[in-house]
Short mmCIF file of C-alpha atoms and ligand atoms in Angstrom, two decimals:
data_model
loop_
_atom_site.label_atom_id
_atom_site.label_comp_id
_atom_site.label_asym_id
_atom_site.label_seq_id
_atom_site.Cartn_x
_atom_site.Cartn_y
_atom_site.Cartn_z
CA UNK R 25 0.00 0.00 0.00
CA UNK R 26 1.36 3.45 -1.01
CA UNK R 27 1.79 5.13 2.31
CA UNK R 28 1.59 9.19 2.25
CA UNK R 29 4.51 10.40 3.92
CA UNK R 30 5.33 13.39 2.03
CA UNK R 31 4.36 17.19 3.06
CA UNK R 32 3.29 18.74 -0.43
CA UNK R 33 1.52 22.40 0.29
CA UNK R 34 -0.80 21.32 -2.54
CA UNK R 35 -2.46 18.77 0.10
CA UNK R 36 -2.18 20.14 2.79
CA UNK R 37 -4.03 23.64 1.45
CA UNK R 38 -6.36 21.08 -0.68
CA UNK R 39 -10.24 21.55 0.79
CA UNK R 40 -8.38 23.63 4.15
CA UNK R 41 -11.29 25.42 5.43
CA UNK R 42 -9.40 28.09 7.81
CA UNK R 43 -9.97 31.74 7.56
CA UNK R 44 -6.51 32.56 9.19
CA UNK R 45 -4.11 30.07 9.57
CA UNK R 46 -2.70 28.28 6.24
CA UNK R 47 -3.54 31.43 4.08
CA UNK R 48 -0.32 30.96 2.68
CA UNK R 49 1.85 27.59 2.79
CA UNK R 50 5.61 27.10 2.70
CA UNK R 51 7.35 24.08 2.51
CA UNK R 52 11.16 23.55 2.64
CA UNK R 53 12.91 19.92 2.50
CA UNK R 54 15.22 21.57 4.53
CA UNK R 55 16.09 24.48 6.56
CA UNK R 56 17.68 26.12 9.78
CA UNK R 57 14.71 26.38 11.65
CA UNK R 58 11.35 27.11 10.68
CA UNK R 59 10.48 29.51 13.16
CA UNK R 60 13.34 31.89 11.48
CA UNK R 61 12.37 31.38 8.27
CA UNK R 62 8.47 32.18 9.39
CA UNK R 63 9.77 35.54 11.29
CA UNK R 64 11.58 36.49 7.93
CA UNK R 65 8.11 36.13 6.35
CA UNK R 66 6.92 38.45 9.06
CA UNK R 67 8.03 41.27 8.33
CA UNK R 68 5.77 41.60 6.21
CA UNK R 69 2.09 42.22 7.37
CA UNK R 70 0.84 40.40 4.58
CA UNK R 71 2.00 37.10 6.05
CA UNK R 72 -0.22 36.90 8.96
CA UNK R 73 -1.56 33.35 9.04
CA UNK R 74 1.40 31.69 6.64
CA UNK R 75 2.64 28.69 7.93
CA UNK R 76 6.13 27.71 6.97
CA UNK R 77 6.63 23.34 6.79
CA UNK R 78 9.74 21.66 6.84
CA UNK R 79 10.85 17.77 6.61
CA UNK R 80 13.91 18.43 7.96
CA UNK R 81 15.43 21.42 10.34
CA UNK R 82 19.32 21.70 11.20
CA UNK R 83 19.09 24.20 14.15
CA UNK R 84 15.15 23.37 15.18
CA UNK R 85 15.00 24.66 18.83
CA UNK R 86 12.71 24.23 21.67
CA UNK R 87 11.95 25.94 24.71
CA UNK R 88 14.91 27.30 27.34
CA UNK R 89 17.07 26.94 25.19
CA UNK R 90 16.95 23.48 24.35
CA UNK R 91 17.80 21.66 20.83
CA UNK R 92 15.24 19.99 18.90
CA UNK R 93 16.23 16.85 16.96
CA UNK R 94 14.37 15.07 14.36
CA UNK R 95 15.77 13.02 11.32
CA UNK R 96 14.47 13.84 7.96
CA UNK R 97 10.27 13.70 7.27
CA UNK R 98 9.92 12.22 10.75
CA UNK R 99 7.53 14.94 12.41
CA UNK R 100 5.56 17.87 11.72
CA UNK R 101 8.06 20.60 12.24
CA UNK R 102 5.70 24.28 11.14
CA UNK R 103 5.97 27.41 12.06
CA UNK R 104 2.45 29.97 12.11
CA UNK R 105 3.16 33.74 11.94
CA UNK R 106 0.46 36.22 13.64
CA UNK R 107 0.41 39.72 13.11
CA UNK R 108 -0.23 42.14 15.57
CA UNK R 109 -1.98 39.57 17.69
CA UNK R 110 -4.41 40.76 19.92
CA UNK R 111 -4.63 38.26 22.65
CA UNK R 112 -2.51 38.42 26.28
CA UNK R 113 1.46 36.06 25.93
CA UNK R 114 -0.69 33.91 28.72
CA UNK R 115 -4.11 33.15 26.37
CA UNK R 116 -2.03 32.60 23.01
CA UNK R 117 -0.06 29.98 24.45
CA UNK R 118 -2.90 27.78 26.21
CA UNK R 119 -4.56 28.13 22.91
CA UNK R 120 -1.95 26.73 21.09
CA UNK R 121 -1.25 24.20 23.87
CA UNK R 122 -5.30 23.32 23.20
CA UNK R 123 -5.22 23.61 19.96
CA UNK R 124 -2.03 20.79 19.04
CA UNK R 125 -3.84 18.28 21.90
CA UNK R 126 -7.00 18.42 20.00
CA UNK R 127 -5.05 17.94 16.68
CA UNK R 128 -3.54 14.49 17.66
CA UNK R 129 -6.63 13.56 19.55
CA UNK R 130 -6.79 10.24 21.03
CA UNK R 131 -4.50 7.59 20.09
CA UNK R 132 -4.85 3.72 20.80
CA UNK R 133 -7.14 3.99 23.98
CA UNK R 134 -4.96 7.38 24.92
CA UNK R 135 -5.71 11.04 24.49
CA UNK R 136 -3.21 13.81 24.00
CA UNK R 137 -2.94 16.16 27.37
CA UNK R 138 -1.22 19.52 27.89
CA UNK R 139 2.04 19.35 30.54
CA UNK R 140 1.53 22.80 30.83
CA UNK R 141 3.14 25.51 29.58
CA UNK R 142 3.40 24.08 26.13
CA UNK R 143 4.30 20.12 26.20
CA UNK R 144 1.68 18.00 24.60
CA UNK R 145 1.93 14.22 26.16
CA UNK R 146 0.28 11.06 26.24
CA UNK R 147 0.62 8.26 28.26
CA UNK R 148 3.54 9.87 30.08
CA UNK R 149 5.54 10.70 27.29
CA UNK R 150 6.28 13.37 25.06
CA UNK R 151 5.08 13.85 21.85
CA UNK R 152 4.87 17.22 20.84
CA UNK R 153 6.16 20.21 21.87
CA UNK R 154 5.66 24.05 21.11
CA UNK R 155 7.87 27.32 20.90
CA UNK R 156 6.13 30.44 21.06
CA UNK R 157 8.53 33.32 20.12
CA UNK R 158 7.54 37.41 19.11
CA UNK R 159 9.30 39.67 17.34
CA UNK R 160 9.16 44.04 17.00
CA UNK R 161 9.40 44.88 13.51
CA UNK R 162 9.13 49.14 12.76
CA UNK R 163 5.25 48.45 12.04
CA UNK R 164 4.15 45.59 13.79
CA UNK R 165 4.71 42.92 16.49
CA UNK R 166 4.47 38.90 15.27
CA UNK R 167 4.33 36.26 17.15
CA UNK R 168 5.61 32.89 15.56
CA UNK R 169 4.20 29.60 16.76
CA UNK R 170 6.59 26.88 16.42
CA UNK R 171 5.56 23.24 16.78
CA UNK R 172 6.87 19.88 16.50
CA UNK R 173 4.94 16.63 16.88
CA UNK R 174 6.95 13.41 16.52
CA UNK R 175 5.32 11.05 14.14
CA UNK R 176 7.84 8.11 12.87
CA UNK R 177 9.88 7.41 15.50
CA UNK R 178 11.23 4.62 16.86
CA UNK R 179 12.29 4.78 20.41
CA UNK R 180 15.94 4.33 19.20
CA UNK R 181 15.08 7.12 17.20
CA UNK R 182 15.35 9.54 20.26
CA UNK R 183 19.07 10.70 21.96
CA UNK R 184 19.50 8.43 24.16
CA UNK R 185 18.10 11.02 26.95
CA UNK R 186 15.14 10.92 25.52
CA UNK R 187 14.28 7.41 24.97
CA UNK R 188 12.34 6.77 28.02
CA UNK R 189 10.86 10.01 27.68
CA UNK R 190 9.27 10.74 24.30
CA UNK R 191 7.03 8.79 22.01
CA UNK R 192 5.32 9.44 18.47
CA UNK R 193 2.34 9.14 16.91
CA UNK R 194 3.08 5.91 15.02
CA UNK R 195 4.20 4.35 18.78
CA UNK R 196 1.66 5.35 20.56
CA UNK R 197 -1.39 4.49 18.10
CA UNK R 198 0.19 1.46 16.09
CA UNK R 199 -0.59 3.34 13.13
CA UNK R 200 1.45 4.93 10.50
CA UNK R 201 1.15 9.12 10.76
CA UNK R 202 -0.67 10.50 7.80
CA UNK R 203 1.33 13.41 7.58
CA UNK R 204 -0.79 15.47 5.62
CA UNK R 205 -3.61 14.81 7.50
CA UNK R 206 -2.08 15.69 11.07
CA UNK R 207 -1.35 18.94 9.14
CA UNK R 208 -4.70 19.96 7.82
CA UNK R 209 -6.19 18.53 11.20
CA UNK R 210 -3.48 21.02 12.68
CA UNK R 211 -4.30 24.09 11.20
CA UNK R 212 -7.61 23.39 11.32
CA UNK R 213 -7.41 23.19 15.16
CA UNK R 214 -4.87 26.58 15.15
CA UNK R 215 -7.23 28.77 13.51
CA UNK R 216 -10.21 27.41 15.42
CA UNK R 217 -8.82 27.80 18.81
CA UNK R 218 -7.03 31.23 18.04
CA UNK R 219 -10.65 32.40 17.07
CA UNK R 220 -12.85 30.88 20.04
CA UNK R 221 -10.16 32.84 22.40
CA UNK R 222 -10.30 36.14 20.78
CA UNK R 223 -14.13 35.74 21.25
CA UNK R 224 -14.12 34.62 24.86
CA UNK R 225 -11.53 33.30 26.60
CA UNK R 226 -13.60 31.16 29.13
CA UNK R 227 -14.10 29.03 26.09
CA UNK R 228 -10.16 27.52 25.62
CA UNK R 229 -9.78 27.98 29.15
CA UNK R 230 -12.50 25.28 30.00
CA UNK R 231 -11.05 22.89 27.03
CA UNK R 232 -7.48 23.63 28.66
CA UNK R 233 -8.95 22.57 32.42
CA UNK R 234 -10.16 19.25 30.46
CA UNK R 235 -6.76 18.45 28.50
CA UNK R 236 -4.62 19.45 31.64
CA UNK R 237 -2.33 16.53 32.79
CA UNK R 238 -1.90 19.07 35.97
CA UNK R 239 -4.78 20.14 37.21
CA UNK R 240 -5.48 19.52 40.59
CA UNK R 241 -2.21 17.54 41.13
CA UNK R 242 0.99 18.25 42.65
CA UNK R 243 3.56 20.28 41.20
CA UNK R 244 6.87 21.73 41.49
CA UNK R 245 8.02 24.74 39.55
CA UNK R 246 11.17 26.80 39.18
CA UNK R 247 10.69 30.76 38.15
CA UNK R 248 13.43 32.98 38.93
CA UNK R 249 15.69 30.67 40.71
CA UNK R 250 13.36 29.71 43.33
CA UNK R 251 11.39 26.30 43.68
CA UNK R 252 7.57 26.03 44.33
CA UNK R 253 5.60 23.08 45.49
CA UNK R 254 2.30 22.86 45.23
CA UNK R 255 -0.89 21.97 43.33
CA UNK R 256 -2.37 23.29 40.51
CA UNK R 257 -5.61 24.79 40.59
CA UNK R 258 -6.51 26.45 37.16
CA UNK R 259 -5.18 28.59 35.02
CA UNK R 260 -5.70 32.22 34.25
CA UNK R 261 -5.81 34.10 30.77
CA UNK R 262 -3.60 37.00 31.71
CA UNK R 263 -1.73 35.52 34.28
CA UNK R 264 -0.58 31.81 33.94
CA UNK R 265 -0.97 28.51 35.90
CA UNK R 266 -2.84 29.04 39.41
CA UNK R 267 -1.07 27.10 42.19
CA UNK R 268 -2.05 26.44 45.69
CA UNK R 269 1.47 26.63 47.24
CA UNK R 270 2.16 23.80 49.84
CA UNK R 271 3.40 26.83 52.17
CA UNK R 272 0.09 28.79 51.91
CA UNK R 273 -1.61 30.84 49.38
CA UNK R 274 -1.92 31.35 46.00
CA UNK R 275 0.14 31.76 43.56
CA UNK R 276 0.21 32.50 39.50
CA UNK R 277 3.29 31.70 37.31
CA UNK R 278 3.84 33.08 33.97
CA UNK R 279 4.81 30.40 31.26
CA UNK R 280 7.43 32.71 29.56
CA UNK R 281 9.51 32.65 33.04
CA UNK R 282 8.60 29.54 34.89
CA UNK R 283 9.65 25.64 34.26
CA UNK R 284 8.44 22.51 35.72
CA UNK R 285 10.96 21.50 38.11
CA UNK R 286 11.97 17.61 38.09
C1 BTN O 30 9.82 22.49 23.18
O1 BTN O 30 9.16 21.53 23.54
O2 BTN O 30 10.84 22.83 23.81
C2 BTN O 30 9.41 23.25 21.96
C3 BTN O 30 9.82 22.54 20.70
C4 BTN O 30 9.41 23.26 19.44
C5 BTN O 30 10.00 22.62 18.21
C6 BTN O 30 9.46 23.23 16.95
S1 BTN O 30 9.92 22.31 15.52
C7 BTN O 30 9.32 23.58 14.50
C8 BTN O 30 9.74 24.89 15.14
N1 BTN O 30 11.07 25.25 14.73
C9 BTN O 30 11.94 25.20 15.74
O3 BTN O 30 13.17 25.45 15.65
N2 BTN O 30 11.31 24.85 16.86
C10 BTN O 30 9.90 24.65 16.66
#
């Protein structure tokens, strides 16, 4: 059976029913990393809602610094620009958390969950991750979403770090990724999400509150050098993740500034 596992901007923007996101598609084989190539696209306010592809990236980065590794045509590795977004740091990042969960859906008996701020897991294990970055241009701000969801690999697949750690879509669902597919069903989910919050927030935050693999468990957080325990209790639009501190009170933390500690 021929199995589609090629990223062609011709399928993905075939019958793509989004109003924002996927406006314009660009796909590389390979590149740095897409979310550079999408903020060189940004400078121009025309570009809101293009979403750069690429099979392959040879500086992809994640969060904190962090590399992000994936062999060639292994994952969906895009990059969304937004112009002059109007929603708060806090609300565009739990809507992009929502919206990639919702895109891989359930899996096998599993469903995808948000490790707040922006790790999407299932059963334990990472599968997708996202890298939410702005830039100040002379006429406008952009914000560039960067995501990467593994599909094809193989445990072995993963730096050995990883391997006990991260998963893919073709592990966890004994299935092989359509590629294309996840993509459309991607956007799809972007531009939805993106929408529902700039109409009311309380909408994504109740989807968040159901996706959460946090909520009302305990956590333990580092923001500016310090460490919090403590349990998380919601999350807030403006302000971040709401945590009932083991030592009293309550607290909110920013994603930009805070990390889960280990
Ligand atoms: C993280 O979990 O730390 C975020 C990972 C984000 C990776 C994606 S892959 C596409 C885009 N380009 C990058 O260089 N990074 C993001």
């Amino acid at each position: 059976m021929l199995k589609s596992n090629h990223i062609d901007p011709e399928l993905i923007g075939a019958n793509l029913k989004t109003k924002r996101i996927g406006r314009k598609i660009v796909v590389f084989s390979c590149t740095t990393s897409t979310n550079d190539i999408a903020a060189e696209y940004a400078k121009s306010k025309d570009n809101d809602g293009l979403v750069i592809f690429a099979d392959e990236q040879t500086a992809g980065r994640g969060r904190a610094g962090a590399k992000w590794f994936s062999g060639p045509a292994e994952s969906i590795l895009c990059s969304a620009v937004l112009i002059n977004c109007k929603l708060t740091s806090e609300l565009l990042s739990i809507s992009c958390a929502v919206a990639v969960a919702e895109a891989i859906g359930k899996l096998d008996s599993n469903y995808a969950k948000i490790k707040w701020p922006n790790d999407i897991v299932i059963n334990g294990k990472k599968i997708a991750g996202i890298l939410l970055e702005s830039r100040d241009y002379d006429t406008h701000r952009c914000h560039i979403i960067g995501i990467g969801i593994n599909c094809h690999q193989k445990q072995q697949s993963f730096p050995p770090e990883l391997q006990t750690i991260a998963t893919s879509i073709d592990t966890e669902g004994n299935v092989f990724c359509d590629r294309v597919s996840l993509a459309k069903r991607l956007l799809s989910s972007l531009d939805c999400w993106l929408a529902a919050a700039e109409k009311k927030s309380s909408t994504v935050v109740q989807r968040w509150k159901r996706l959460s693999s946090e909520l009302n468990r305990p956590i333990r957080l580092t923001f500016g050098g310090a460490v919090f325990n403590g349990s998380c209790i919601g999350i807030d639009p403006e302000k971040g993740l709401i945590v009932q501190l083991d030592t009293g009170g309550i607290r909110m933390f920013e994603a930009a500034q805070t990390t889960i500690a280990k």
